[in-house]
PDB file of C-alpha atoms in Angstrom:
ATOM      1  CA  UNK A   1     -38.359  17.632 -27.922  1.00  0.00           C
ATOM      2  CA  UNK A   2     -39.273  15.523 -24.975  1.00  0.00           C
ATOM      3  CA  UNK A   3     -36.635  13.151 -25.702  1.00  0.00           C
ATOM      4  CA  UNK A   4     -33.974  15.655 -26.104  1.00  0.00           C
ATOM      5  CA  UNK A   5     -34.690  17.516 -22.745  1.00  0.00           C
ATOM      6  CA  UNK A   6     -34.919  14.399 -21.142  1.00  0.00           C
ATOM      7  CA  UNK A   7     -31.386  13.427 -22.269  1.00  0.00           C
ATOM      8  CA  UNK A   8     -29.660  17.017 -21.276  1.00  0.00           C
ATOM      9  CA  UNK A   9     -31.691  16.100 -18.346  1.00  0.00           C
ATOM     10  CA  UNK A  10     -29.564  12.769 -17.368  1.00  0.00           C
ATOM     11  CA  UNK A  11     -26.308  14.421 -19.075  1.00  0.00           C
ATOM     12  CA  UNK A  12     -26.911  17.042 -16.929  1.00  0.00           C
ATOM     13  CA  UNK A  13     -27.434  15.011 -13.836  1.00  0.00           C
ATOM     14  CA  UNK A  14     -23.847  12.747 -14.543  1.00  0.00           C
ATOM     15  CA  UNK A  15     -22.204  15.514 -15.071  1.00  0.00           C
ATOM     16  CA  UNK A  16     -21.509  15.477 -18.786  1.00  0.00           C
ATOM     17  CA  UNK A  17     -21.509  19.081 -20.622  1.00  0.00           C
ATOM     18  CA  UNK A  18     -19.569  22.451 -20.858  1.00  0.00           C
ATOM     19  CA  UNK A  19     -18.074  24.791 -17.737  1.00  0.00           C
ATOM     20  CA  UNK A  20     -16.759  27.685 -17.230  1.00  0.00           C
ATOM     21  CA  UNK A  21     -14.423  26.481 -15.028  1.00  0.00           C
ATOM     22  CA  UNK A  22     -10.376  26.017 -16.355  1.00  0.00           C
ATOM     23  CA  UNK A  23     -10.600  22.252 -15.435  1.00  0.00           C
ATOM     24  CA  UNK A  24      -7.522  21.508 -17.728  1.00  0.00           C
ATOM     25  CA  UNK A  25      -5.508  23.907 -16.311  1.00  0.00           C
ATOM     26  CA  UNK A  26      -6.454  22.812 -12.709  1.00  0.00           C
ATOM     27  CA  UNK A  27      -5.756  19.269 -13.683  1.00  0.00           C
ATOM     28  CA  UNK A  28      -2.125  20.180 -15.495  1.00  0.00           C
ATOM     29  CA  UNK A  29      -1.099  22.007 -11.978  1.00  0.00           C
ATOM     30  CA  UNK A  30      -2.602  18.497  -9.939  1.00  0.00           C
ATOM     31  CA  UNK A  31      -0.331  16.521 -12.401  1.00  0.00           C
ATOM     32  CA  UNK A  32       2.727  18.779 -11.689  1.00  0.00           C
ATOM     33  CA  UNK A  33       2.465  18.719  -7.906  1.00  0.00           C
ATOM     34  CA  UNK A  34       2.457  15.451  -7.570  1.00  0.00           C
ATOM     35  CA  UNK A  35       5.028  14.235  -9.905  1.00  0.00           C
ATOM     36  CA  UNK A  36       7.217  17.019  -9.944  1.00  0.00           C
ATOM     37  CA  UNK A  37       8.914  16.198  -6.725  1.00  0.00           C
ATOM     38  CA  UNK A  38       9.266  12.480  -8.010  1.00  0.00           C
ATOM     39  CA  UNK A  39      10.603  14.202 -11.086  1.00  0.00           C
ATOM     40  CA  UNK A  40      13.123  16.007  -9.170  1.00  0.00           C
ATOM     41  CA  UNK A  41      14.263  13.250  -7.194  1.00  0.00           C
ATOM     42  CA  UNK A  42      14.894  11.305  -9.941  1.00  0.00           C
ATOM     43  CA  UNK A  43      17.353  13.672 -11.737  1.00  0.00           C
ATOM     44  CA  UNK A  44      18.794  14.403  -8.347  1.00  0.00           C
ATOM     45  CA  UNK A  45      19.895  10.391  -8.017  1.00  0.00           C
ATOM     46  CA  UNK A  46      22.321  10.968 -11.238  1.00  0.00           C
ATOM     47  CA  UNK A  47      23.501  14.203  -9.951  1.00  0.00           C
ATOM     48  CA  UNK A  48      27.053  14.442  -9.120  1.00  0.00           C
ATOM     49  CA  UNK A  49      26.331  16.716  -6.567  1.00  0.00           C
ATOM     50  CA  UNK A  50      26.215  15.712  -3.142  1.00  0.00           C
ATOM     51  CA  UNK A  51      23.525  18.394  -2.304  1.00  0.00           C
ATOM     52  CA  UNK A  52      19.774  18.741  -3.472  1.00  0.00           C
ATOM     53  CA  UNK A  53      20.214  22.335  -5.565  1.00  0.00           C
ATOM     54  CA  UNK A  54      20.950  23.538  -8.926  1.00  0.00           C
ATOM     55  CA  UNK A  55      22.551  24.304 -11.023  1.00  0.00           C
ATOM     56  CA  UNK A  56      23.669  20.427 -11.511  1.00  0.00           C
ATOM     57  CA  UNK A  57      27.596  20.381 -12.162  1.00  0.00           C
ATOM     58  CA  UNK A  58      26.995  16.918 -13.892  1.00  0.00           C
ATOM     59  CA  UNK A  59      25.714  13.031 -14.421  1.00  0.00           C
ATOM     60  CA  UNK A  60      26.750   9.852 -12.968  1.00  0.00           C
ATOM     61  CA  UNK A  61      25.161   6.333 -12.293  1.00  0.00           C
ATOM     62  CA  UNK A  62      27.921   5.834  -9.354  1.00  0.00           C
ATOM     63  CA  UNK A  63      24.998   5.983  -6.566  1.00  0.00           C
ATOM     64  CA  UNK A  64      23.008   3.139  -8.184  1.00  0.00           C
ATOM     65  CA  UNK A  65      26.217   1.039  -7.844  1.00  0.00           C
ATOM     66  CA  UNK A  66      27.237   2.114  -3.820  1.00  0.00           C
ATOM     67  CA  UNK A  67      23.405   1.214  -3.355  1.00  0.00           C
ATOM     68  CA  UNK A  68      24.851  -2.303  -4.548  1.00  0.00           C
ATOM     69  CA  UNK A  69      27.933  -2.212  -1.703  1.00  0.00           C
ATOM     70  CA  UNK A  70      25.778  -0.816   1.287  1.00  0.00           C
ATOM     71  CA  UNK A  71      25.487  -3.547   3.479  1.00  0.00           C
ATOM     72  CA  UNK A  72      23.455  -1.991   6.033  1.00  0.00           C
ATOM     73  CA  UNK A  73      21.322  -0.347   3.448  1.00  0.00           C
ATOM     74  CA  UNK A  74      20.850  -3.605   1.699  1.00  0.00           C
ATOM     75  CA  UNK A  75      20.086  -5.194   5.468  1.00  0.00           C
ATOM     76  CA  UNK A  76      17.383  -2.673   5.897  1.00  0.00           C
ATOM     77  CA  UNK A  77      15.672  -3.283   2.596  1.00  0.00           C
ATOM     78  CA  UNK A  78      15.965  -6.988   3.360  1.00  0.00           C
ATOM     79  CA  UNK A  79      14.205  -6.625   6.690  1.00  0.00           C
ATOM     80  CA  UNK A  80      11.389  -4.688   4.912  1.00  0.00           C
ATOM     81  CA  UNK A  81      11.025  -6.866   2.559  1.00  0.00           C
ATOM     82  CA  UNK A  82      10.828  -9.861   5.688  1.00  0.00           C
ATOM     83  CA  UNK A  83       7.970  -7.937   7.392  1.00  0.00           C
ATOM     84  CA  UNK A  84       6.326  -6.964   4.029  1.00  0.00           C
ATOM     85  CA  UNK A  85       5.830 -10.681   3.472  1.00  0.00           C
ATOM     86  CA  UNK A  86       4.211 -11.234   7.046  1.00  0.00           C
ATOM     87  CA  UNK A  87       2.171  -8.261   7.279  1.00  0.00           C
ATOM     88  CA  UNK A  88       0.865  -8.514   3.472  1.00  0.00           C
ATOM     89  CA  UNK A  89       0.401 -12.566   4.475  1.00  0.00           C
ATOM     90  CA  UNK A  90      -1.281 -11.878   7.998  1.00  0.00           C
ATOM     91  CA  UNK A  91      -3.227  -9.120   6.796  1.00  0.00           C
ATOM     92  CA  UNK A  92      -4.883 -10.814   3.874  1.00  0.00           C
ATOM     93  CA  UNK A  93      -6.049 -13.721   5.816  1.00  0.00           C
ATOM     94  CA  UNK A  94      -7.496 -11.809   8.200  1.00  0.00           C
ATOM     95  CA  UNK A  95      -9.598  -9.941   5.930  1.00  0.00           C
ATOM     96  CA  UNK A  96     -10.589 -12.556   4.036  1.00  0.00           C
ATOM     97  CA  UNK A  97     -11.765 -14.176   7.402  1.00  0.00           C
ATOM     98  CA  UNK A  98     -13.589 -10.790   8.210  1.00  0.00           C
ATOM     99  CA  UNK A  99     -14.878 -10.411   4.702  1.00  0.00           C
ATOM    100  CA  UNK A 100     -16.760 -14.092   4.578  1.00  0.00           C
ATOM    101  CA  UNK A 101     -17.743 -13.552   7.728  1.00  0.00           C
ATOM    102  CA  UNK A 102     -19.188  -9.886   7.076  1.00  0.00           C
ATOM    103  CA  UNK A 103     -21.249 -10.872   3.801  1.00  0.00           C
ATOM    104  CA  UNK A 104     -21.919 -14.525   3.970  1.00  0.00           C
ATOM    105  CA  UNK A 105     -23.669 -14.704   7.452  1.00  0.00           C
ATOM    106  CA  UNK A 106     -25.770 -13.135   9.674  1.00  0.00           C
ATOM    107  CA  UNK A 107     -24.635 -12.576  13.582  1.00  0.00           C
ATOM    108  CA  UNK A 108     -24.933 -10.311  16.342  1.00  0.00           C
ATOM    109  CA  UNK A 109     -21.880  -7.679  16.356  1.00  0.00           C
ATOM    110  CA  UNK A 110     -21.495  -8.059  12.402  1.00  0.00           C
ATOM    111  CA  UNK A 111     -21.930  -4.363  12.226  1.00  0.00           C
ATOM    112  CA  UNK A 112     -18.884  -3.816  15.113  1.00  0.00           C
ATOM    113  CA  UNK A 113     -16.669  -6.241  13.036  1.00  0.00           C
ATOM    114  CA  UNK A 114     -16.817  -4.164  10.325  1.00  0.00           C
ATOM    115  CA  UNK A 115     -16.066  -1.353  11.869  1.00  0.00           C
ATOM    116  CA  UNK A 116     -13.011  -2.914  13.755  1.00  0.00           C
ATOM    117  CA  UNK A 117     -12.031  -4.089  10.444  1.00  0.00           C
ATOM    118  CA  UNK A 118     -11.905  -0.520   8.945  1.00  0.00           C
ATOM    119  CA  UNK A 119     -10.577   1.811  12.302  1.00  0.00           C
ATOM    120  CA  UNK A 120      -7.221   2.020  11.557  1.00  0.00           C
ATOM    121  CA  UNK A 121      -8.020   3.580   8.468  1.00  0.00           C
ATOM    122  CA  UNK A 122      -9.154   6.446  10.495  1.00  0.00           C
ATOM    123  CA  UNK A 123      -6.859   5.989  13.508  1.00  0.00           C
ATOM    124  CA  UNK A 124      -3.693   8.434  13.035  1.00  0.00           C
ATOM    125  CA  UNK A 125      -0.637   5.674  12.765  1.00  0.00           C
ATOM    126  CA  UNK A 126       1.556   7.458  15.490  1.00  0.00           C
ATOM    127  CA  UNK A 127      -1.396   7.208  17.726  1.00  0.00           C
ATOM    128  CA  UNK A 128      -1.512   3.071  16.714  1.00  0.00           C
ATOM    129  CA  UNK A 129       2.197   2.928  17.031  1.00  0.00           C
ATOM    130  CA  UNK A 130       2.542   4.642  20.939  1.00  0.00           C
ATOM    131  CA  UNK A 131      -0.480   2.324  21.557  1.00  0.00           C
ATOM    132  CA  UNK A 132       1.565  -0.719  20.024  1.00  0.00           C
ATOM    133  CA  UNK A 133       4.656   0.006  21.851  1.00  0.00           C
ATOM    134  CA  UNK A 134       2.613   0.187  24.942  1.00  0.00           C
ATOM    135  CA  UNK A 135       0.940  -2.755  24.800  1.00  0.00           C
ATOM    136  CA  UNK A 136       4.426  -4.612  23.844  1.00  0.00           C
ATOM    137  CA  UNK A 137       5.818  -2.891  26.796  1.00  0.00           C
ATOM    138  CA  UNK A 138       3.124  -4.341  28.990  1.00  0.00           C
ATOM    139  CA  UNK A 139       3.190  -7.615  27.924  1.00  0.00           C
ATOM    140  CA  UNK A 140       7.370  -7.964  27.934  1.00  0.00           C
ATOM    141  CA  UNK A 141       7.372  -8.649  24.945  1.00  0.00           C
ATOM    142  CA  UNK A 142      10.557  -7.732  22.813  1.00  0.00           C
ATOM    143  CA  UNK A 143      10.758  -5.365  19.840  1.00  0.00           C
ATOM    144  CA  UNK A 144      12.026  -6.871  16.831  1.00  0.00           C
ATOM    145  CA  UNK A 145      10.707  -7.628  13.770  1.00  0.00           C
ATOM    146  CA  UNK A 146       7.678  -9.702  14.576  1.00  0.00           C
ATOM    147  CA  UNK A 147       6.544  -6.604  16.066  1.00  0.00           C
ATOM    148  CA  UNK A 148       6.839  -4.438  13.562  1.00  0.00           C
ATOM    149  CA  UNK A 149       4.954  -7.073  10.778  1.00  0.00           C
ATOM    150  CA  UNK A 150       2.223  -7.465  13.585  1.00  0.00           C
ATOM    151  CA  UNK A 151       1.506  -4.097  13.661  1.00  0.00           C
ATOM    152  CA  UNK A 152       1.771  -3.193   9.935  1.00  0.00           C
ATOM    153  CA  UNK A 153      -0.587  -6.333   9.579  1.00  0.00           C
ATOM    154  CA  UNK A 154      -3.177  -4.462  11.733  1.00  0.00           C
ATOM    155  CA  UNK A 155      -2.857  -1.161   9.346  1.00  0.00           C
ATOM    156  CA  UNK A 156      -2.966  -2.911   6.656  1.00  0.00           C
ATOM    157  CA  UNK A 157      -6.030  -5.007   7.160  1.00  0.00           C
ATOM    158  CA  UNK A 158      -8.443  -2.482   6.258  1.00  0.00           C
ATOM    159  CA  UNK A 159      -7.138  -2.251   2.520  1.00  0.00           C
ATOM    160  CA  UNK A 160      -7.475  -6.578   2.262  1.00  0.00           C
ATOM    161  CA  UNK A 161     -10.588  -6.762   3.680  1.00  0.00           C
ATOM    162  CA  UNK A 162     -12.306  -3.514   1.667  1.00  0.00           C
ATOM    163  CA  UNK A 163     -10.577  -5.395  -1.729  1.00  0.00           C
ATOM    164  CA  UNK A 164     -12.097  -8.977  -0.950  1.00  0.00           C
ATOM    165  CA  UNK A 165     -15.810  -7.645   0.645  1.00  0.00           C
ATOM    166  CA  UNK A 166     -16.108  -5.525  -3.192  1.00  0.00           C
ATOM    167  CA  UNK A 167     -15.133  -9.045  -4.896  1.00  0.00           C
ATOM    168  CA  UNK A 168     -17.072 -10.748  -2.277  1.00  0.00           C
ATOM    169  CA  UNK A 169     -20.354  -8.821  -2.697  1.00  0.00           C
ATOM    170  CA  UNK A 170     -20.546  -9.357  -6.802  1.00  0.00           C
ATOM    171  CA  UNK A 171     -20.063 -13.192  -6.346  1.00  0.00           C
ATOM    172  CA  UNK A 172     -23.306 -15.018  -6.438  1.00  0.00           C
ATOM    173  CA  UNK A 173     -23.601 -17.137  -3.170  1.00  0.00           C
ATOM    174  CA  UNK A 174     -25.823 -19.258  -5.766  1.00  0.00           C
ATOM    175  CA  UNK A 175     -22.654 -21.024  -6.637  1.00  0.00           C
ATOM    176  CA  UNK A 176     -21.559 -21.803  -2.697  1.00  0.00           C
ATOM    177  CA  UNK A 177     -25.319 -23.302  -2.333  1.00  0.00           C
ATOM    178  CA  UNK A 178     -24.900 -25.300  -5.737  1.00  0.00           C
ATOM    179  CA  UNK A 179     -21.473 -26.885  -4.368  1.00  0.00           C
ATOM    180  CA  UNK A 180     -23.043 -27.719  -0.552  1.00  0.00           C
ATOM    181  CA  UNK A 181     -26.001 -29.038  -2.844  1.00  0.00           C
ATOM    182  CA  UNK A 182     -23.782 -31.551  -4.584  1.00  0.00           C
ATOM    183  CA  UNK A 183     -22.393 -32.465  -1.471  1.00  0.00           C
ATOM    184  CA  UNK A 184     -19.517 -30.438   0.264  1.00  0.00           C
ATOM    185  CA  UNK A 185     -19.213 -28.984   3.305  1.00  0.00           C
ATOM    186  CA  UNK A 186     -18.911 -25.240   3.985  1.00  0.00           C
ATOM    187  CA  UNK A 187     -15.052 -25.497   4.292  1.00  0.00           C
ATOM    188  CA  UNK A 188     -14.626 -27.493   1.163  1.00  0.00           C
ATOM    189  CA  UNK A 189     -16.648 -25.066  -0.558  1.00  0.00           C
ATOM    190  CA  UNK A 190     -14.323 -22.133   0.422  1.00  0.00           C
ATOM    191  CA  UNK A 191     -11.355 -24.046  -0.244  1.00  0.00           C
ATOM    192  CA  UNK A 192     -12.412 -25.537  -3.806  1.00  0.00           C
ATOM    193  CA  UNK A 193     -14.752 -22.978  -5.409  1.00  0.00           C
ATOM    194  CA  UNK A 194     -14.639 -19.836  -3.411  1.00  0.00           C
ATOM    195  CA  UNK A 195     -10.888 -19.385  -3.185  1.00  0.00           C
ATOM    196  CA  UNK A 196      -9.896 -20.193  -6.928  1.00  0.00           C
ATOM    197  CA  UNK A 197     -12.435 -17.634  -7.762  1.00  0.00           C
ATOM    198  CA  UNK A 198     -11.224 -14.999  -5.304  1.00  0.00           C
ATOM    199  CA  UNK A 199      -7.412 -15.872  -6.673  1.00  0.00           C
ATOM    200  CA  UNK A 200      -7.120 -12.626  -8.333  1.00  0.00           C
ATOM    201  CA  UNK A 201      -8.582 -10.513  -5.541  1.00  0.00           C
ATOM    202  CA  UNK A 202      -6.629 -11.880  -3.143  1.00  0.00           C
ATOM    203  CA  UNK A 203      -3.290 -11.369  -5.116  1.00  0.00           C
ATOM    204  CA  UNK A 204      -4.430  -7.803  -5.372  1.00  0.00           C
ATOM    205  CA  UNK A 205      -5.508  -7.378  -2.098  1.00  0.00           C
ATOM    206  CA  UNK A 206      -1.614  -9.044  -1.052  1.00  0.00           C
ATOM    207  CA  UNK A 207       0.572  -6.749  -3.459  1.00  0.00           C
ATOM    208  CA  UNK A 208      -1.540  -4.024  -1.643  1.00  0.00           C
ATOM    209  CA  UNK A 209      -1.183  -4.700   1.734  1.00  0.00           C
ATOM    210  CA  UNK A 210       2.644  -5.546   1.012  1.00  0.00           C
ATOM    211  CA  UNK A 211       3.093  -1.880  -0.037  1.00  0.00           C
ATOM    212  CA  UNK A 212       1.040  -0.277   2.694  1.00  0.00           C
ATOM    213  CA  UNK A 213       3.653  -2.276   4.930  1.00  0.00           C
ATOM    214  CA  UNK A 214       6.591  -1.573   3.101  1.00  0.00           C
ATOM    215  CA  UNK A 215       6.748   2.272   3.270  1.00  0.00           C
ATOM    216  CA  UNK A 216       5.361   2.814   6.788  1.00  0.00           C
ATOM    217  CA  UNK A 217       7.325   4.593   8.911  1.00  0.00           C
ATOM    218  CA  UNK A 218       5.987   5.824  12.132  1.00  0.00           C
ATOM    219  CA  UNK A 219       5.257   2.437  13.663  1.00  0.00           C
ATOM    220  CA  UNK A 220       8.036   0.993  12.158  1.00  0.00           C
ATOM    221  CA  UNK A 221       9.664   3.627  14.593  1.00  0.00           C
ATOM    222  CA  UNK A 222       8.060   2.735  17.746  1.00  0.00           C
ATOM    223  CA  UNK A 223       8.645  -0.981  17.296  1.00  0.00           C
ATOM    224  CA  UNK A 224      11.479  -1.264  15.596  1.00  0.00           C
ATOM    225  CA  UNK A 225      14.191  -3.648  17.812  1.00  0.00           C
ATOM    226  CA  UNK A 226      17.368  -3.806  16.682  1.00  0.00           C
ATOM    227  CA  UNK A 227      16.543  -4.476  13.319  1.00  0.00           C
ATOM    228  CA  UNK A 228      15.735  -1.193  11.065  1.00  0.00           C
ATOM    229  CA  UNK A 229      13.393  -1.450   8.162  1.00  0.00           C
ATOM    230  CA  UNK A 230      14.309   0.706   5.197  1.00  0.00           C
ATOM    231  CA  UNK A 231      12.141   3.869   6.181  1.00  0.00           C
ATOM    232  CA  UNK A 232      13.604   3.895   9.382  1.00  0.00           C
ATOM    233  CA  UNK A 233      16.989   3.796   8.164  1.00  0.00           C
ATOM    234  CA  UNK A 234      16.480   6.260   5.319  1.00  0.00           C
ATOM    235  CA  UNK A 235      15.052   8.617   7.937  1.00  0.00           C
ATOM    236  CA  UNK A 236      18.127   8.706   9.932  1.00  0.00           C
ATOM    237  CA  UNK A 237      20.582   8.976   7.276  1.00  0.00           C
ATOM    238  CA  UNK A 238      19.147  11.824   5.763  1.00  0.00           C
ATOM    239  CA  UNK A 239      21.204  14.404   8.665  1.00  0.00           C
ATOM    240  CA  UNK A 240      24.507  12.678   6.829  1.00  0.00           C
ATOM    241  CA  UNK A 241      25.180  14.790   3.328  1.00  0.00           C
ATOM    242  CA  UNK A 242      27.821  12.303   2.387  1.00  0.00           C
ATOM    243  CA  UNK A 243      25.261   9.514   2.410  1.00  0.00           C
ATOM    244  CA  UNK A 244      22.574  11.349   0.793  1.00  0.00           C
ATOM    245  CA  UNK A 245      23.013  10.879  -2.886  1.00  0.00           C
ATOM    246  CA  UNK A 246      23.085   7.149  -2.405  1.00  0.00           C
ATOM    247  CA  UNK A 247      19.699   7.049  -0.165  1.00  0.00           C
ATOM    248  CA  UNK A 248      18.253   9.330  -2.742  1.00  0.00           C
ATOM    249  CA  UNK A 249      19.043   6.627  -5.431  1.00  0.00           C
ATOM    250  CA  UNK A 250      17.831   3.385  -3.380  1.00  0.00           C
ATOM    251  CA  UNK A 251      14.495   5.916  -2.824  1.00  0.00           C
ATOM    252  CA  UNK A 252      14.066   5.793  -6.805  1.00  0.00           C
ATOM    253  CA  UNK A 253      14.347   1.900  -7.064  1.00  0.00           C
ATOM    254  CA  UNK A 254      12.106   1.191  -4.180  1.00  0.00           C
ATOM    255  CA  UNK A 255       9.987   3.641  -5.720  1.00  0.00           C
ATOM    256  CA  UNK A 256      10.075   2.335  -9.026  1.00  0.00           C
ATOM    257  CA  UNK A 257       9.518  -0.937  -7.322  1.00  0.00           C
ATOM    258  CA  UNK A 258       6.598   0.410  -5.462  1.00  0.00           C
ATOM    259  CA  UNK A 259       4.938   1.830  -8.595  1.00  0.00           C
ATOM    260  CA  UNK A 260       4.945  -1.457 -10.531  1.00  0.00           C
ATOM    261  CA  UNK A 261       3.496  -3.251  -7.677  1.00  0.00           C
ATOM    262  CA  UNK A 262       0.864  -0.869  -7.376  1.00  0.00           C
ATOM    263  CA  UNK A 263       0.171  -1.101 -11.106  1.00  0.00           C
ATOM    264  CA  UNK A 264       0.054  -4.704 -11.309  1.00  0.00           C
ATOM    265  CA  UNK A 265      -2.418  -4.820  -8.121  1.00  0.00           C
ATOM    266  CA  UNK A 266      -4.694  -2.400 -10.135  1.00  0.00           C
ATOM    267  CA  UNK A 267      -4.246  -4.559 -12.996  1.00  0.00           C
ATOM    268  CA  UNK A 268      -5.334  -7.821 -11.437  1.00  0.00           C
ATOM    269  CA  UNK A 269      -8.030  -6.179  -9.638  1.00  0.00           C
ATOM    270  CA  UNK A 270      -9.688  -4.947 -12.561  1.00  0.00           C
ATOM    271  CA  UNK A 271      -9.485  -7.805 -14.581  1.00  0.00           C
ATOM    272  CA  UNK A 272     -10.726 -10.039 -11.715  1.00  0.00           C
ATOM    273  CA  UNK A 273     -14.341  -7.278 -11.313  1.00  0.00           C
TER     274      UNK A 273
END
């Protein structure tokens, strides 16, 4: 009897057992309002309508092919992709500089690091951006670009470095002290045995930041040169109905594109944990 009340005890206490509550019907309407709009804007690329309502008058892949023959849509998704890279590269070294830092040794302001590290998670982004633009302002230096991928690599930062401190904190530093043991210096232990082992992680923690950087908008906005990234050129095509259909159609591929990234950064993450 003890036994038994000690495991409804614990079952009790993970939350395991019965409610009263209609927790399948609340998760079937959490499921609907968030992929019902994806849902819809899916069937809305094929439409042959050239306005979002129903009733749909019929099908067509045409939009997926004037996607294809859109060169300043295709020039916007290029330029995306361009700061993606640099953002997604800049980001992830910085982290993984922040995250050795953070858990392998002890210094004054450790605490403020981390907190630097993780602030524009909390930080609204058009707050970051006017604050960007500013600063760019202040300093002459030119929108373009490079300013755009430098401040995507500062929002994006906070995802690298909380990916590589949770791989960081499960690997033994035993190993580190077993290869300066045998002989090699602090650097050559990072570079030979830590980073091979953080290879997944820091794929993950890439793909990731890449993302965060590729559908940002509102900074993208502020610092945006002459160059447009895709956001900021889907956001001012959507006042044109003739253009519509075919931004509603790239939206599904970069979507789509978005998705699998995602998925494949979950993927590698939890194999590498």
């Amino acid at each position: 009897m003890t036994t038994t009340a000690a495991v409804r005890r614990a079952s009790s206490a993970i939350g395991v057992g019965r409610t009263r509550l209609p927790l399948r019907l609340v998760y079937l309407l959490m499921i609907v309002f968030l992929y019902l709009p994806i849902t819809v804007l899916f069937v809305f690329s094929f439409s042959t309508n050239t306005t979002l309502k129903f009733p749909i008058t019929g099908f067509t892949a045409d939009w997926y092919a004037a996607v294809f023959q859109n060169e300043q849509l295709l020039a916007a998704a290029r330029n995306s992709l361009v700061v993606g890279f640099l953002a997604a590269t800049v980001a992830t070294g910085l982290g993984l500089a922040a995250s050795i830092a953070v858990i392998r040794f002890r210094f004054a302001g450790r605490g403020l690091l981390l907190a630097l590290a993780g602030a524009p998670l909390v930080v609204p982004f058009i707050m970051l951006a006017v604050a960007l633009f500013l600063l760019f302002n202040l300093l002459d230096v030119p929108r373009s670009l490079l300013t755009i991928a430098a401040g995507h690599s500062v929002i994006a930062l906070p995802y690298a470095a909380l990916i590589l401190l949770s791989r960081l904190i499960g690997l033994d530093p035993a190993i580190e002290e077993a290869a300066m043991d045998l002989g090699a210096s602090y650097p050559a232990t990072l570079r030979r045995v830590v980073l091979p082992l953080l290879g997944p992680s820091l794929l993950s923690a890439w793909l990731t930041c890449f993302i965060v950087s590729f559908d940002e908008v509102a900074l993208a906005v502020f610092l945006a040169g002459g160059d447009q990234t895709f956001p900021v050129y889907l956001y001012g095509q959507l006042r044109f109905a003739q253009t519509l259909p075919v931004m509603i159609a790239m939206a599904v591929l970069l979507m789509l594109g978005t998705v699998t990234l995602t998925l494949l950064a979950f993927l590698i993450r939890s194999r590498s944990e």
